[in-house]
Every structure is written in structure tokens, then in C-alpha cells.
Amino acid sequence: MQIPADLKLGFWDFAQANPQALAVVEHDGAEVLAGDLLAGCNQLVHALRAQGLTKGDCVAFVLPNSAPVLEVFMAAAQAGWFVTPINSHLAVGEMAYILEDCGAKAVFGSARYAERLLPAVERSGLALERCFSVGAPVPGFTDFAELKGGHSSERPSDRAAGSPMTYTSGTTGRPKGVRRAVFDAPPEAVSTQQALFLSLFGMLPGSQHVHLNVAPLYHTAVINFASNHLHLGHTVVLMDKWTPQGMLERIERHRVTTTHMVPTMFVRLLKMDPDERLGFDCSSVSHMIHGAAPCPVDVKQRMLEWWGESVYEYYAASEGGGTLVTPQQWLEKPGTVGPPWPISEIQIRDDEGEL
């Protein structure tokens, strides 16, 4: 793959070179420019370092979909920190377990979840002075803007690639953190390699895309797709809560080119009144990617008939990938999940572990 020599890859370099580029559209329509998002994540690194955080520490968040989630994620990714998204639907004990298990040195929370988050923080033993509220106040938490206030928006020194530390679903025992080592490499080197995952779907560096984020950012794939699009200089449009009408309206309004969905969403879209559903202009969509669950053949066939050859499917896990099938491959063999990724090896074993 030939990457243009003058192309700035990695969110921080791209935003530095293109501060007026539209980075994020909030669920209420508010727009966040790349330069402003970059300034905030730089301030956050300086602020948390002043509080004693060092490379290899972990920060966590319990937040609704919003630009501050991506700000925290990008700050951690250039400061050498782990970042742990916590499912906002978890019970107190489950939140406390993850906060303690990941070794969170700071947590960012929303008043929307304070009823469970506050006792979870208390159980985990995390000091309140390392707890920060985004949006409406959370009792005892420091305001997010106050935390950053007075700190430089300049690029921090001693930058190092951080890493997401997401948790598995816990189908066998407690959820387990997927922890990969942080690197001494520059953040841009690691983020570029991660963002090139999108090239498996044909989204190449230098291309222009608008990504619609329809699911909670605490999911591994969801936040990885959103951050990878930012690393390639794309705009990310956020939904607070997915609805069929809300999704179609945003696709039309923002000329969305790519999104990441699950088959249940297809079913709900197809159940809409046809006149209403077909009244939205979805012609801008080029990559409608889905995963997380098997998709019935008839459902996918109807989506392809509606949206054309833009429907891509992949299988993966928090621990790694995976298979991928393009719309053309699927039409040739309906029901296939496709071949392994170029960077993956797939084995099929029986209950005894035999190939």
C-alpha cells in the first residue's frame, strides 16, 4: 500500500496539521474541531501527570458516547497509559471489580451513572481526588474542565504509545482484562498500524470518510473503529442511543460513508414502514460493517438489496481477529463469513481440541 508522503497519520499529527478539520459531531449536533480535541487531550496528559500518573498506569471511564471519551482515549494513547472503558450498565460490584482489577489510577464518570459509580469507586478504594465528572457534577468528583484548566495545550514531552485494556464479557467466570504491553515506540507508529486495520475493508489512508458511531463506546470494536477513523483524519458522528430513524436521519444529514452495526439493527431497520425507510437518502454509505453475531442470510440479502454492495462482515474478539467477507464474496457464496484476515490464522477444533 502506497501512503502519500505528505499525509499526516495518527490523530495528533493530523489534528496539528489540520486544526479546523471536523473531528466529532456530538449526539446533539455540536461540532468539535480536530484542533480543539487535540488541545483537550494534551491538557489532560499534563493534568494527570501533575497528579502523579506515569507510563504504564491505567485510566478508566464510565461515560455516555461523547467527545470527552475520545479525548481520554487519545490522551492515554500518547501518554503510555492503559485505558479501560467500563460498561455503564454494570452493577456496583461489577464496576468495582473492574476498577480494582485494572488498577485504575483515575476514573472519568457521568452523573447519569453516579448512583452505581459512586459506591463502586468506594469499594474499589480509588481516591476521590482521582475521580472526575464529565458534564453534570458527580458528588465528590472534580469537574473535567477544572482538571484541565490552567494546563498547557502544547504537545507533552516523553510521549509513548498507550493501549486500550478492555474486558471480555465474562462468560466463564469474571470478565478478564485484555492487556497488551505499552510500547516505547512513538504513538503515531502504533496508531498508524492499528488504523490500517480499516484498509482490510478498502478504506485507505487519504480517503475521505464520515463514520457514524451507533453503539456504546465501551465496546472494544466500537471504540477501536471510532479511534481508527480519527487516526486517519475522518469525522466521527456520535449517537447517544441508537434508533432506526435517528440513524437514517444522521446518515442523510452528515453524508455518512461508514458505520459499524450488529444484525439486530438490520432487523429493526427492515421492520420500519417501507415508505419511511426508503424516504431517507443513504446513497453516501460505502462501508456498512457488521459483526458481533451471526446474520441470517435473508436479512443480509435484504440489506444488500437496499444499500447495495456496501455490506461487509467480520468476526473477531477482544483478544484478536478474525475473518472478513466483502459484499462481493458473500453474494458469490451467501452465508459465508469469509477467509481469515491476512494477519490471522484460523483453526477449527472439536470438543477434544483436535483439528
CSV table of C-alpha atoms in Angstrom, one decimal:
chain,number,residue,atom,x,y,z
A,1,MET,CA,0.0,0.0,0.0
A,2,GLN,CA,1.4,3.4,-1.0
A,3,ILE,CA,0.8,6.1,1.6
A,4,PRO,CA,1.2,9.7,0.3
A,5,ALA,CA,4.4,11.2,1.7
A,6,ASP,CA,2.7,14.3,2.9
A,7,LEU,CA,-0.2,12.6,4.6
A,8,LYS,CA,-0.3,13.0,8.4
A,9,LEU,CA,-1.4,9.8,10.0
A,10,GLY,CA,-2.2,9.4,13.7
A,11,PHE,CA,-4.7,11.8,15.3
A,12,TRP,CA,-2.2,14.0,17.0
A,13,ASP,CA,-0.2,14.8,13.8
A,14,PHE,CA,-3.3,15.1,11.7
A,15,ALA,CA,-5.0,17.5,14.1
A,16,GLN,CA,-1.8,19.6,14.5
A,17,ALA,CA,-1.7,20.0,10.7
A,18,ASN,CA,-5.5,20.4,10.2
A,19,PRO,CA,-6.9,22.1,13.3
A,20,GLN,CA,-10.1,23.2,11.5
A,21,ALA,CA,-11.0,19.7,10.3
A,22,LEU,CA,-14.3,18.4,11.8
A,23,ALA,CA,-13.3,15.6,14.2
A,24,VAL,CA,-16.5,14.8,16.1
A,25,VAL,CA,-20.2,15.6,15.9
A,26,GLU,CA,-21.9,15.1,19.2
A,27,HIS,CA,-25.3,13.4,19.5
A,28,ASP,CA,-27.0,16.8,19.9
A,29,GLY,CA,-25.3,18.1,16.7
A,30,ALA,CA,-22.5,20.1,18.5
A,31,GLU,CA,-19.3,20.1,16.4
A,32,VAL,CA,-15.8,19.5,17.8
A,33,LEU,CA,-12.8,20.6,15.6
A,34,ALA,CA,-9.7,18.5,15.5
A,35,GLY,CA,-7.6,21.2,17.0
A,36,ASP,CA,-9.9,21.6,20.0
A,37,LEU,CA,-10.0,17.8,20.6
A,38,LEU,CA,-6.2,17.8,20.4
A,39,ALA,CA,-5.8,20.7,22.8
A,40,GLY,CA,-8.0,18.9,25.3
A,41,CYS,CA,-6.2,15.6,25.2
A,42,ASN,CA,-2.8,17.4,25.5
A,43,GLN,CA,-4.1,19.3,28.6
A,44,LEU,CA,-5.4,16.1,30.1
A,45,VAL,CA,-1.9,14.4,29.8
A,46,HIS,CA,-0.3,17.4,31.5
A,47,ALA,CA,-3.0,17.5,34.2
A,48,LEU,CA,-2.9,13.8,35.1
A,49,ARG,CA,0.9,13.7,35.1
A,50,ALA,CA,0.8,16.6,37.6
A,51,GLN,CA,-1.3,14.2,39.7
A,52,GLY,CA,1.4,11.6,39.6
A,53,LEU,CA,0.3,9.3,36.7
A,54,THR,CA,3.2,7.7,34.8
A,55,LYS,CA,3.7,5.4,31.9
A,56,GLY,CA,2.0,2.0,32.4
A,57,ASP,CA,-0.7,3.4,34.7
A,58,CYS,CA,-4.4,2.8,33.8
A,59,VAL,CA,-7.3,5.3,33.5
A,60,ALA,CA,-10.9,4.2,33.2
A,61,PHE,CA,-14.2,5.8,32.2
A,62,VAL,CA,-17.9,5.2,32.7
A,63,LEU,CA,-19.4,7.7,30.3
A,64,PRO,CA,-22.1,8.0,27.6
A,65,ASN,CA,-21.0,8.5,24.0
A,66,SER,CA,-19.4,11.9,23.8
A,67,ALA,CA,-16.3,13.7,22.6
A,68,PRO,CA,-14.6,13.5,26.1
A,69,VAL,CA,-14.5,9.7,25.8
A,70,LEU,CA,-12.3,10.1,22.7
A,71,GLU,CA,-10.3,12.9,24.4
A,72,VAL,CA,-9.5,10.5,27.3
A,73,PHE,CA,-8.7,7.7,24.8
A,74,MET,CA,-6.3,9.8,22.7
A,75,ALA,CA,-4.7,11.3,25.8
A,76,ALA,CA,-3.9,7.8,27.1
A,77,ALA,CA,-2.7,6.6,23.7
A,78,GLN,CA,0.0,9.3,23.6
A,79,ALA,CA,1.0,9.1,27.3
A,80,GLY,CA,1.7,5.4,27.6
A,81,TRP,CA,-1.3,4.7,29.7
A,82,PHE,CA,-3.8,1.8,29.6
A,83,VAL,CA,-7.4,2.9,29.1
A,84,THR,CA,-10.3,0.8,30.3
A,85,PRO,CA,-13.9,1.5,29.1
A,86,ILE,CA,-16.4,0.3,31.7
A,87,ASN,CA,-19.9,-0.9,30.6
A,88,SER,CA,-22.3,1.7,32.1
A,89,HIS,CA,-25.0,-1.0,32.6
A,90,LEU,CA,-22.9,-3.0,35.1
A,91,ALA,CA,-23.9,-3.4,38.7
A,92,VAL,CA,-22.0,-1.8,41.6
A,93,GLY,CA,-19.9,-4.9,42.4
A,94,GLU,CA,-19.1,-5.5,38.7
A,95,MET,CA,-17.9,-1.9,38.2
A,96,ALA,CA,-15.8,-2.0,41.5
A,97,TYR,CA,-14.2,-5.3,40.4
A,98,ILE,CA,-13.0,-3.8,37.1
A,99,LEU,CA,-11.8,-0.6,38.7
A,100,GLU,CA,-9.7,-2.6,41.1
A,101,ASP,CA,-8.6,-5.3,38.7
A,102,CYS,CA,-7.4,-2.9,36.0
A,103,GLY,CA,-5.5,-0.9,38.7
A,104,ALA,CA,-7.2,2.4,37.7
A,105,LYS,CA,-5.3,5.4,38.9
A,106,ALA,CA,-8.1,7.8,37.6
A,107,VAL,CA,-11.7,7.4,36.5
A,108,PHE,CA,-13.9,9.7,34.5
A,109,GLY,CA,-17.7,9.4,35.2
A,110,SER,CA,-21.0,10.8,34.3
A,111,ALA,CA,-23.8,11.9,36.7
A,112,ARG,CA,-26.1,9.6,34.6
A,113,TYR,CA,-24.4,6.6,36.3
A,114,ALA,CA,-23.5,8.2,39.6
A,115,GLU,CA,-25.9,6.0,41.6
A,116,ARG,CA,-23.8,2.9,40.8
A,117,LEU,CA,-20.4,4.5,40.1
A,118,LEU,CA,-20.0,6.3,43.5
A,119,PRO,CA,-20.4,3.1,45.6
A,120,ALA,CA,-18.2,1.2,43.1
A,121,VAL,CA,-15.4,3.8,43.5
A,122,GLU,CA,-15.7,3.5,47.3
A,123,ARG,CA,-15.5,-0.3,47.1
A,124,SER,CA,-12.5,-0.2,44.8
A,125,GLY,CA,-10.5,2.0,47.1
A,126,LEU,CA,-9.8,4.6,44.4
A,127,ALA,CA,-9.2,8.0,45.9
A,128,LEU,CA,-11.9,10.7,45.2
A,129,GLU,CA,-9.2,13.2,44.2
A,130,ARG,CA,-8.5,10.9,41.1
A,131,CYS,CA,-12.2,10.9,40.1
A,132,PHE,CA,-13.5,13.4,37.6
A,133,SER,CA,-17.0,14.2,36.4
A,134,VAL,CA,-17.8,15.0,32.8
A,135,GLY,CA,-20.9,17.1,32.3
A,136,ALA,CA,-23.2,17.5,35.3
A,137,PRO,CA,-21.5,17.3,38.7
A,138,VAL,CA,-20.9,14.0,40.4
A,139,PRO,CA,-20.7,14.4,44.2
A,140,GLY,CA,-17.1,14.4,45.4
A,141,PHE,CA,-15.7,14.3,41.8
A,142,THR,CA,-13.6,17.1,40.3
A,143,ASP,CA,-15.0,18.7,37.2
A,144,PHE,CA,-13.4,17.6,34.0
A,145,ALA,CA,-12.9,21.2,32.7
A,146,GLU,CA,-11.5,22.2,36.1
A,147,LEU,CA,-9.0,19.3,36.0
A,148,LYS,CA,-7.6,20.5,32.6
A,149,GLY,CA,-7.8,24.3,33.4
A,150,GLY,CA,-4.5,26.1,33.6
A,151,HIS,CA,-2.6,23.3,31.9
A,152,SER,CA,-0.8,23.7,28.6
A,153,SER,CA,-2.4,22.6,25.4
A,154,GLU,CA,1.0,22.0,23.8
A,155,ARG,CA,2.2,18.5,22.9
A,156,PRO,CA,3.5,16.8,26.0
A,157,SER,CA,7.1,15.5,26.2
A,158,ASP,CA,8.1,11.9,26.7
A,159,ARG,CA,5.2,10.6,24.6
A,160,ALA,CA,4.7,6.8,24.3
A,161,ALA,CA,2.1,4.6,22.8
A,162,GLY,CA,-0.6,3.6,25.2
A,163,SER,CA,-3.1,0.7,24.9
A,164,PRO,CA,-6.7,0.0,25.4
A,165,MET,CA,-7.4,-2.6,28.2
A,166,THR,CA,-10.9,-3.8,27.5
A,167,TYR,CA,-12.7,-6.5,29.4
A,168,THR,CA,-14.2,-9.7,28.0
A,169,SER,CA,-17.9,-10.5,28.6
A,170,GLY,CA,-17.1,-12.8,31.5
A,171,THR,CA,-19.0,-15.8,30.1
A,172,THR,CA,-16.6,-18.1,32.1
A,173,GLY,CA,-16.1,-16.5,35.5
A,174,ARG,CA,-15.4,-12.8,36.0
A,175,PRO,CA,-14.6,-10.6,33.0
A,176,LYS,CA,-10.9,-10.6,32.1
A,177,GLY,CA,-8.9,-7.6,31.0
A,178,VAL,CA,-7.1,-8.0,27.7
A,179,ARG,CA,-3.8,-6.3,28.5
A,180,ARG,CA,-1.2,-5.8,25.8
A,181,ALA,CA,2.1,-4.2,26.7
A,182,VAL,CA,2.5,-0.5,26.1
A,183,PHE,CA,5.4,0.4,23.8
A,184,ASP,CA,8.4,2.7,23.8
A,185,ALA,CA,7.5,3.5,20.1
A,186,PRO,CA,6.1,6.9,19.2
A,187,PRO,CA,2.3,6.9,19.5
A,188,GLU,CA,2.0,7.6,15.8
A,189,ALA,CA,3.8,4.5,14.8
A,190,VAL,CA,1.5,2.2,16.8
A,191,SER,CA,-1.7,4.1,16.0
A,192,THR,CA,-0.9,4.1,12.3
A,193,GLN,CA,-0.6,0.3,12.3
A,194,GLN,CA,-3.9,0.0,14.2
A,195,ALA,CA,-5.7,2.4,11.9
A,196,LEU,CA,-4.6,0.5,8.8
A,197,PHE,CA,-7.0,-2.3,10.0
A,198,LEU,CA,-9.6,-0.2,8.1
A,199,SER,CA,-7.7,-0.9,4.9
A,200,LEU,CA,-8.8,-4.5,5.2
A,201,PHE,CA,-12.3,-3.1,4.2
A,202,GLY,CA,-10.9,-0.9,1.5
A,203,MET,CA,-10.8,2.3,3.5
A,204,LEU,CA,-7.3,3.6,2.6
A,205,PRO,CA,-5.2,6.4,4.1
A,206,GLY,CA,-6.0,9.7,2.4
A,207,SER,CA,-9.6,8.7,1.6
A,208,GLN,CA,-12.4,10.9,3.0
A,209,HIS,CA,-14.9,9.2,5.3
A,210,VAL,CA,-17.6,10.2,7.8
A,211,HIS,CA,-18.1,7.4,10.4
A,212,LEU,CA,-21.4,7.0,12.3
A,213,ASN,CA,-20.9,5.6,15.8
A,214,VAL,CA,-24.2,3.8,16.6
A,215,ALA,CA,-23.2,1.7,19.7
A,216,PRO,CA,-21.7,2.4,23.1
A,217,LEU,CA,-18.1,3.4,23.1
A,218,TYR,CA,-17.4,1.0,26.0
A,219,HIS,CA,-17.4,-1.9,23.4
A,220,THR,CA,-14.0,-2.9,22.2
A,221,ALA,CA,-14.8,-2.9,18.5
A,222,VAL,CA,-16.8,0.3,18.7
A,223,ILE,CA,-14.1,2.5,20.3
A,224,ASN,CA,-11.4,0.9,18.1
A,225,PHE,CA,-13.4,1.8,14.9
A,226,ALA,CA,-14.0,5.4,16.2
A,227,SER,CA,-10.4,6.0,17.2
A,228,ASN,CA,-9.0,4.4,14.0
A,229,HIS,CA,-11.2,6.8,11.9
A,230,LEU,CA,-9.8,9.7,13.9
A,231,HIS,CA,-6.3,8.5,13.2
A,232,LEU,CA,-7.0,8.6,9.5
A,233,GLY,CA,-8.4,12.1,9.7
A,234,HIS,CA,-12.1,11.2,9.4
A,235,THR,CA,-15.1,12.7,11.1
A,236,VAL,CA,-16.9,10.6,13.8
A,237,VAL,CA,-20.6,11.2,14.3
A,238,LEU,CA,-21.9,10.0,17.7
A,239,MET,CA,-25.3,8.7,18.7
A,240,ASP,CA,-26.3,8.7,22.4
A,241,LYS,CA,-28.9,5.9,21.8
A,242,TRP,CA,-29.5,4.1,18.6
A,243,THR,CA,-32.8,4.2,16.9
A,244,PRO,CA,-33.6,3.3,13.3
A,245,GLN,CA,-35.0,6.7,12.4
A,246,GLY,CA,-32.2,8.5,14.2
A,247,MET,CA,-29.5,6.6,12.3
A,248,LEU,CA,-31.1,7.2,8.9
A,249,GLU,CA,-31.6,10.9,9.6
A,250,ARG,CA,-27.9,11.2,10.6
A,251,ILE,CA,-26.7,9.3,7.5
A,252,GLU,CA,-28.7,11.7,5.3
A,253,ARG,CA,-27.7,14.9,7.2
A,254,HIS,CA,-24.0,14.2,7.6
A,255,ARG,CA,-23.5,12.2,4.3
A,256,VAL,CA,-22.2,9.3,6.4
A,257,THR,CA,-20.0,6.9,4.4
A,258,THR,CA,-19.2,4.2,7.0
A,259,THR,CA,-20.7,2.7,10.1
A,260,HIS,CA,-20.4,-0.4,12.4
A,261,MET,CA,-23.5,-2.4,13.3
A,262,VAL,CA,-24.9,-5.6,14.6
A,263,PRO,CA,-27.6,-7.8,12.8
A,264,THR,CA,-30.3,-6.9,15.3
A,265,MET,CA,-30.1,-3.3,14.0
A,266,PHE,CA,-30.7,-4.6,10.5
A,267,VAL,CA,-33.8,-6.4,11.6
A,268,ARG,CA,-35.2,-3.2,13.2
A,269,LEU,CA,-34.4,-1.1,10.2
A,270,LEU,CA,-36.1,-3.6,7.9
A,271,LYS,CA,-39.2,-3.6,10.1
A,272,MET,CA,-39.7,0.1,9.5
A,273,ASP,CA,-42.5,1.2,7.3
A,274,PRO,CA,-41.0,0.9,3.7
A,275,ASP,CA,-42.2,4.4,2.7
A,276,GLU,CA,-40.4,5.9,5.8
A,277,ARG,CA,-37.3,3.8,5.5
A,278,LEU,CA,-36.8,4.4,1.8
A,279,GLY,CA,-37.5,8.1,2.2
A,280,PHE,CA,-34.0,8.7,3.6
A,281,ASP,CA,-31.0,9.2,1.3
A,282,CYS,CA,-28.4,6.5,2.2
A,283,SER,CA,-26.5,6.7,-1.1
A,284,SER,CA,-23.4,8.1,0.6
A,285,VAL,CA,-22.8,4.8,2.5
A,286,SER,CA,-19.8,2.9,1.1
A,287,HIS,CA,-18.9,0.7,4.0
A,288,MET,CA,-21.5,-0.7,6.3
A,289,ILE,CA,-19.6,-3.1,8.5
A,290,HIS,CA,-21.2,-5.6,10.9
A,291,GLY,CA,-20.1,-8.2,13.4
A,292,ALA,CA,-20.7,-9.5,16.9
A,293,ALA,CA,-23.4,-12.0,16.0
A,294,PRO,CA,-24.5,-14.3,13.1
A,295,CYS,CA,-26.5,-12.6,10.5
A,296,PRO,CA,-29.4,-14.5,8.9
A,297,VAL,CA,-28.9,-14.9,5.1
A,298,ASP,CA,-32.3,-13.4,4.2
A,299,VAL,CA,-31.7,-10.3,6.4
A,300,LYS,CA,-28.3,-9.6,4.9
A,301,GLN,CA,-29.7,-10.2,1.4
A,302,ARG,CA,-32.4,-7.5,2.0
A,303,MET,CA,-29.8,-5.1,3.3
A,304,LEU,CA,-27.7,-5.6,0.2
A,305,GLU,CA,-30.7,-5.0,-2.0
A,306,TRP,CA,-31.4,-1.8,-0.1
A,307,TRP,CA,-27.9,-0.4,0.4
A,308,GLY,CA,-26.1,-2.0,-2.5
A,309,GLU,CA,-22.6,-3.7,-2.2
A,310,SER,CA,-21.6,-1.8,0.9
A,311,VAL,CA,-22.2,-4.5,3.5
A,312,TYR,CA,-19.1,-6.0,5.0
A,313,GLU,CA,-19.0,-8.7,7.7
A,314,TYR,CA,-16.2,-9.7,10.0
A,315,TYR,CA,-15.6,-12.0,13.0
A,316,ALA,CA,-13.2,-11.1,15.8
A,317,ALA,CA,-12.8,-10.9,19.6
A,318,SER,CA,-11.3,-8.6,22.1
A,319,GLU,CA,-8.2,-10.8,22.1
A,320,GLY,CA,-7.8,-10.6,18.3
A,321,GLY,CA,-9.3,-11.4,14.8
A,322,GLY,CA,-10.7,-12.8,12.7
A,323,THR,CA,-12.3,-13.4,9.3
A,324,LEU,CA,-13.7,-10.9,6.8
A,325,VAL,CA,-16.1,-11.2,3.9
A,326,THR,CA,-16.7,-8.5,1.3
A,327,PRO,CA,-20.2,-8.0,-0.2
A,328,GLN,CA,-19.0,-9.4,-3.5
A,329,GLN,CA,-17.6,-12.6,-1.8
A,330,TRP,CA,-20.8,-13.0,0.2
A,331,LEU,CA,-23.0,-12.7,-2.9
A,332,GLU,CA,-21.0,-15.4,-4.6
A,333,LYS,CA,-21.4,-17.7,-1.5
A,334,PRO,CA,-24.3,-16.5,0.7
A,335,GLY,CA,-23.8,-17.3,4.4
A,336,THR,CA,-20.0,-17.4,4.3
A,337,VAL,CA,-18.1,-15.5,6.9
A,338,GLY,CA,-15.1,-15.2,4.6
A,339,PRO,CA,-11.4,-16.1,4.8
A,340,PRO,CA,-9.0,-15.1,7.6
A,341,TRP,CA,-7.5,-11.7,7.8
A,342,PRO,CA,-4.1,-11.5,6.2
A,343,ILE,CA,-2.6,-11.2,9.8
A,344,SER,CA,-4.7,-14.1,11.2
A,345,GLU,CA,-4.6,-17.8,11.3
A,346,ILE,CA,-7.8,-19.7,11.8
A,347,GLN,CA,-8.1,-23.2,13.3
A,348,ILE,CA,-11.3,-25.3,13.7
A,349,ARG,CA,-11.2,-27.8,16.5
A,350,ASP,CA,-13.6,-30.3,18.0
A,351,ASP,CA,-14.7,-30.6,21.7
A,352,GLU,CA,-11.5,-32.5,22.5
A,353,GLY,CA,-9.3,-29.8,21.0
A,354,GLU,CA,-8.4,-31.8,17.9
A,355,LEU,CA,-8.1,-30.2,14.5
